[in-house]
Amino acid sequence: MGSDDLSKRLVDSIQAVYGVHPGYRAAHAKGVLCAATFTPTPHAAALSRAAHLAGPAVRAHVRFSNGSGDPHAPDAARDGRGMAVKFYLPNARTTDVVALSLPAFFARTPEDLLAFNEARRIDPSTGQPDLARVGAYLAAHPEAMTAVNAAITHPIPASYTSLTYHSLHAYRFEAADGRVRHGRYHLVPQAEEANLSDDEAARRSPDYLRDELSERLDRAPVDFHLTVEVAEDEDPIDDPTAVWPDGRTVVELGRLELTGLAFDREGHGDVLVFDPTRVTDGIRVTDDPILLARPGAYSVSVARRTAPTL
């Protein structure tokens, strides 16, 4: 199929799972935006010559989100969470990092993702996915089990800021001296990870994660450490379902300081998109098929959420 048709079908398959919600993203529909500053460490420039890693501190936006495409789903639902970062570079350029609280993705290719979304589509007669269809997909795609197991056992977080977030895609990092290494981003909270029991979560408001974040930022800034897990030669760099073995070298790139909720974007027709293929000099994408399919799907999602409603 053509890339335009594939992009449309990917968004269609997501909306078949979560429903169509005009004005919202197809996935990660419910979220909250924060203002932030990123300050690189002295080690960052040895990995990449990128402007935000080899220069002074830069402004950033951070968006936390729930994975669902339903903007009205309660925050206590078991769900992977998202953390996306947009770095504002010199000369009006930007670059993005997109990460999830899951260690891996559900599919290796866009075609596999279409099949996975079809398998988990809600059966209207039961209001639940058809377990036989899900089981058949997993039997044919055992590589999906890492992400599926992580999703169904995902803790209910006490805060967006108490989770570690992982880039599912690897990137090629190029240093000023020409050295090239591949790696995956991780966003590690300064605060200790904290979760809720089912009973505790049941007593929280449907929007408790946003409320907690707002109250926390009113008290003090929140820090995350941006790191890169460096691949070894045998590690697959174009397979988002694969988790690399423990013990890989980790480079600390810098500190991301969140200073408050942000209200300067996504208003009056402004559309904010976090695109993991939006890289800058010193960072390149890999041939990961899921990564390369994202921009087209985002374009379809943006067109739909900004379309006038009748």
Coordinates of C-alpha atoms in Angstrom, one line a residue:
M1 CA 0.0 0.0 0.0
G2 CA 1.1 3.6 -0.5
S3 CA 2.4 5.6 2.4
D4 CA -0.6 7.9 2.5
D5 CA -3.0 4.9 2.6
L6 CA -0.9 3.3 5.3
S7 CA -1.0 6.4 7.4
K8 CA -4.7 6.6 7.1
R9 CA -5.2 3.0 7.9
L10 CA -3.0 3.3 11.0
V11 CA -5.1 6.1 12.4
D12 CA -8.3 4.3 11.4
S13 CA -7.1 1.2 13.4
I14 CA -6.4 3.3 16.5
Q15 CA -9.7 5.0 16.3
A16 CA -11.4 1.6 15.9
V17 CA -10.0 0.7 19.3
Y18 CA -10.7 4.0 21.2
G19 CA -13.4 5.7 19.2
V20 CA -13.4 8.9 17.3
H21 CA -13.0 12.0 19.5
P22 CA -13.0 15.2 17.5
G23 CA -10.4 17.8 18.5
Y24 CA -8.1 15.2 20.2
R25 CA -5.1 13.1 19.2
A26 CA -5.9 9.6 18.0
A27 CA -3.6 8.2 20.7
H28 CA -2.4 9.8 23.9
A29 CA -5.5 12.0 23.8
K30 CA -5.5 13.0 27.4
G31 CA -2.4 14.9 28.5
V32 CA -0.9 18.0 30.2
L33 CA 1.7 20.4 29.0
C34 CA 4.6 21.7 31.1
A35 CA 7.3 24.4 30.6
A36 CA 10.8 23.2 31.1
T37 CA 14.5 23.9 30.7
F38 CA 17.1 21.4 29.6
T39 CA 20.7 21.7 30.7
P40 CA 23.3 19.4 29.1
T41 CA 26.0 17.6 31.0
P42 CA 29.7 17.9 30.0
H43 CA 29.4 14.3 28.8
A44 CA 26.6 15.0 26.3
A45 CA 28.8 16.6 23.6
A46 CA 31.0 13.5 23.5
L47 CA 28.0 11.5 22.3
S48 CA 26.5 14.1 19.9
R49 CA 27.3 17.5 18.4
A50 CA 23.6 18.4 18.5
A51 CA 23.0 22.0 19.5
H52 CA 21.1 21.2 22.7
L53 CA 23.7 18.6 23.8
A54 CA 26.8 20.6 23.0
G55 CA 25.7 24.1 23.8
P56 CA 24.0 26.1 26.6
A57 CA 20.7 25.3 28.3
V58 CA 17.6 25.5 26.1
R59 CA 13.9 26.0 26.6
A60 CA 11.6 23.0 26.3
H61 CA 8.0 21.8 26.5
V62 CA 7.1 18.5 28.1
R63 CA 3.8 16.7 27.6
F64 CA 2.7 13.9 29.9
S65 CA -0.1 11.7 28.7
N66 CA -2.1 8.5 29.1
G67 CA -1.7 6.0 26.2
S68 CA -5.4 5.7 25.4
G69 CA -7.1 7.5 22.6
D70 CA -10.1 8.2 24.8
P71 CA -9.7 11.7 26.3
H72 CA -12.3 11.0 28.9
A73 CA -10.8 7.8 30.3
P74 CA -10.0 8.0 34.1
D75 CA -6.4 8.5 35.1
A76 CA -6.6 5.3 37.3
A77 CA -7.0 3.1 34.2
R78 CA -4.1 0.7 33.8
D79 CA -2.3 2.2 30.8
G80 CA 1.1 3.0 29.6
R81 CA 2.0 6.7 30.0
G82 CA 3.8 9.0 27.7
M83 CA 6.4 11.7 28.1
A84 CA 7.3 13.8 25.1
V85 CA 9.9 16.6 25.0
K86 CA 10.3 19.4 22.5
F87 CA 13.6 21.2 22.6
Y88 CA 13.8 24.8 21.2
L89 CA 17.0 25.2 19.4
P90 CA 18.7 28.3 17.8
N91 CA 17.4 29.7 14.6
A92 CA 13.8 28.7 15.4
R93 CA 14.5 25.0 15.0
T94 CA 13.2 22.2 17.3
T95 CA 13.9 18.6 18.0
D96 CA 11.8 16.0 19.9
V97 CA 12.1 13.0 22.2
V98 CA 9.0 10.7 22.5
A99 CA 9.0 8.1 25.3
L100 CA 6.7 5.6 27.0
S101 CA 6.6 4.0 30.4
L102 CA 6.7 0.6 28.6
P103 CA 10.0 -1.0 27.8
A104 CA 9.1 -2.0 24.3
F105 CA 6.5 -1.7 21.6
F106 CA 3.8 -4.1 20.4
A107 CA 4.8 -4.5 16.8
R108 CA 7.9 -4.5 14.5
T109 CA 6.3 -3.1 11.4
P110 CA 3.3 -0.9 10.6
E111 CA 1.6 -3.9 9.0
D112 CA 2.0 -5.8 12.2
L113 CA 0.6 -2.8 14.1
L114 CA -2.5 -2.8 11.9
A115 CA -3.0 -6.5 12.7
F116 CA -2.5 -5.9 16.4
N117 CA -5.0 -3.1 16.5
E118 CA -7.5 -5.2 14.6
A119 CA -7.0 -8.1 17.1
R120 CA -7.8 -5.9 20.1
R121 CA -10.7 -4.0 18.6
I122 CA -13.7 -3.9 20.9
D123 CA -16.4 -6.4 20.2
P124 CA -19.7 -4.3 20.3
S125 CA -21.7 -7.3 21.6
T126 CA -19.4 -7.6 24.7
G127 CA -17.7 -4.3 25.1
Q128 CA -14.4 -6.2 25.4
P129 CA -11.7 -7.3 23.0
D130 CA -12.1 -10.8 21.6
L131 CA -9.5 -12.8 23.5
A132 CA -9.3 -15.5 20.8
R133 CA -8.3 -12.9 18.3
V134 CA -5.8 -11.3 20.7
G135 CA -4.4 -14.8 21.5
A136 CA -4.0 -15.6 17.8
Y137 CA -2.1 -12.4 17.2
L138 CA 0.3 -13.1 20.1
A139 CA 0.8 -16.7 19.0
A140 CA 1.9 -15.4 15.6
H141 CA 3.9 -12.5 17.0
P142 CA 5.6 -13.6 20.2
E143 CA 7.9 -10.5 20.1
A144 CA 4.8 -8.5 21.2
M145 CA 4.7 -10.2 24.6
T146 CA 7.2 -8.0 26.3
A147 CA 5.1 -4.9 25.7
V148 CA 1.8 -6.7 26.3
N149 CA 2.9 -8.1 29.7
A150 CA 4.2 -4.7 30.7
A151 CA 1.0 -3.0 29.7
I152 CA -1.3 -5.4 31.6
T153 CA 0.8 -5.3 34.7
H154 CA 1.5 -1.6 34.5
P155 CA 1.3 0.0 38.0
I156 CA -1.2 2.8 38.6
P157 CA 1.2 5.8 39.1
A158 CA 0.8 8.2 41.9
S159 CA 2.2 10.9 39.6
Y160 CA 3.4 11.3 36.1
T161 CA 6.7 12.3 37.7
S162 CA 7.2 9.0 39.4
L163 CA 7.7 6.9 36.3
T164 CA 10.7 6.2 34.1
Y165 CA 10.0 6.7 30.4
H166 CA 11.8 4.9 27.5
S167 CA 12.3 5.8 23.9
L168 CA 11.2 2.8 21.9
H169 CA 13.4 3.7 19.0
A170 CA 17.1 3.9 18.7
Y171 CA 19.0 6.8 17.1
R172 CA 22.4 7.3 15.5
F173 CA 24.4 9.8 17.5
E174 CA 27.3 11.6 15.8
A175 CA 30.0 13.5 17.8
A176 CA 32.0 16.4 16.6
D177 CA 35.0 14.2 16.1
G178 CA 33.1 11.9 13.8
R179 CA 32.5 9.1 16.2
V180 CA 29.2 7.3 15.7
R181 CA 27.2 5.4 18.3
H182 CA 23.6 4.2 18.5
G183 CA 21.4 4.4 21.5
R184 CA 18.0 4.8 23.1
Y185 CA 16.8 7.6 25.3
H186 CA 15.5 7.1 28.8
L187 CA 13.9 9.8 31.0
V188 CA 14.5 9.0 34.7
P189 CA 12.7 10.9 37.4
Q190 CA 14.6 12.5 40.3
A191 CA 11.8 11.6 42.6
E192 CA 11.3 8.1 43.8
E193 CA 8.8 6.0 41.8
A194 CA 5.5 5.7 43.6
N195 CA 2.3 3.7 42.7
L196 CA -1.3 3.4 43.9
S197 CA -3.2 0.4 45.0
D198 CA -6.5 -0.3 43.2
D199 CA -8.4 0.9 46.4
E200 CA -6.3 4.1 46.6
A201 CA -6.8 4.8 42.9
A202 CA -10.6 4.3 43.2
R203 CA -10.7 7.2 45.6
R204 CA -8.9 9.6 43.3
S205 CA -10.6 12.0 40.9
P206 CA -10.7 11.0 37.2
D207 CA -8.1 13.7 36.5
Y208 CA -5.9 13.2 39.5
L209 CA -2.6 13.0 37.6
R210 CA -3.0 16.5 36.2
D211 CA -4.1 17.8 39.6
E212 CA -1.2 16.2 41.4
L213 CA 1.3 17.5 38.8
S214 CA -0.1 21.0 39.1
E215 CA 0.2 20.9 42.9
R216 CA 3.7 19.5 42.8
L217 CA 4.9 22.1 40.4
D218 CA 3.4 24.9 42.5
R219 CA 5.6 23.7 45.4
A220 CA 8.9 23.3 43.5
P221 CA 10.4 22.4 40.1
V222 CA 10.6 18.7 39.0
D223 CA 13.7 17.2 37.6
F224 CA 14.2 14.3 35.1
H225 CA 17.6 13.0 33.9
L226 CA 17.8 12.4 30.2
T227 CA 20.1 9.5 29.4
V228 CA 21.1 7.3 26.5
E229 CA 21.6 3.6 26.7
V230 CA 24.4 2.9 24.2
A231 CA 24.0 -0.1 21.9
E232 CA 26.5 -2.9 21.4
D233 CA 27.2 -4.3 18.0
E234 CA 24.8 -7.2 18.5
D235 CA 21.9 -5.1 19.7
P236 CA 19.1 -4.6 17.1
I237 CA 18.7 -0.9 16.4
D238 CA 15.7 -1.0 14.2
D239 CA 13.3 -3.3 16.2
P240 CA 11.2 -1.5 18.8
T241 CA 9.9 -4.8 20.3
A242 CA 13.5 -5.7 21.4
V243 CA 14.9 -4.9 24.8
W244 CA 18.6 -4.8 25.0
P245 CA 20.4 -6.8 27.7
D246 CA 21.3 -5.1 31.1
G247 CA 24.8 -3.7 31.5
R248 CA 24.9 -1.4 28.5
T249 CA 26.8 1.8 28.8
V250 CA 24.6 4.7 29.9
V251 CA 25.5 8.3 29.1
E252 CA 23.8 11.1 31.1
L253 CA 22.9 13.8 28.6
G254 CA 21.4 16.4 31.0
R255 CA 18.8 17.6 33.4
L256 CA 15.3 18.5 32.4
E257 CA 13.8 20.9 34.9
L258 CA 10.0 21.3 34.8
T259 CA 8.9 24.6 36.2
G260 CA 5.2 24.7 35.8
L261 CA 2.2 23.9 33.7
A262 CA 2.4 25.6 30.2
F263 CA -0.5 27.4 28.6
D264 CA 1.4 29.1 25.7
R265 CA 0.8 26.3 23.1
E266 CA -2.2 24.4 21.7
G267 CA -4.5 27.5 21.7
H268 CA -6.0 29.7 19.0
G269 CA -5.3 27.2 16.2
D270 CA -1.8 26.3 17.4
V271 CA -1.0 22.6 16.9
L272 CA 1.8 21.1 18.9
V273 CA 3.2 17.8 17.5
F274 CA 5.9 15.7 19.1
D275 CA 7.5 13.8 16.3
P276 CA 10.3 11.3 17.1
T277 CA 11.7 11.6 13.6
R278 CA 12.2 15.4 14.1
V279 CA 15.9 15.3 14.7
T280 CA 18.7 17.8 14.3
D281 CA 22.3 17.8 13.1
G282 CA 24.3 15.2 15.2
I283 CA 21.3 12.8 15.5
R284 CA 19.9 10.6 12.8
V285 CA 17.0 8.2 12.6
T286 CA 17.4 4.5 12.0
D287 CA 15.6 2.3 9.5
D288 CA 13.1 1.2 12.2
P289 CA 9.8 0.8 10.2
I290 CA 7.6 1.9 13.0
L291 CA 9.6 5.0 13.6
L292 CA 9.5 5.9 9.9
A293 CA 5.7 5.4 9.8
R294 CA 5.0 7.9 12.6
P295 CA 5.2 11.2 10.7
G296 CA 2.5 10.2 8.2
A297 CA 0.2 8.9 10.9
Y298 CA 0.7 12.1 12.9
S299 CA -0.2 14.2 9.8
V300 CA -3.5 12.3 9.4
S301 CA -4.2 12.6 13.2
V302 CA -3.5 16.4 13.1
A303 CA -5.7 16.8 10.0
R304 CA -8.6 15.1 11.8
R305 CA -8.3 16.8 15.1
T306 CA -8.1 20.2 13.6
A307 CA -10.9 19.7 11.1
P308 CA -13.9 21.9 11.7
T309 CA -16.8 20.2 13.3
L310 CA -20.3 20.6 11.9

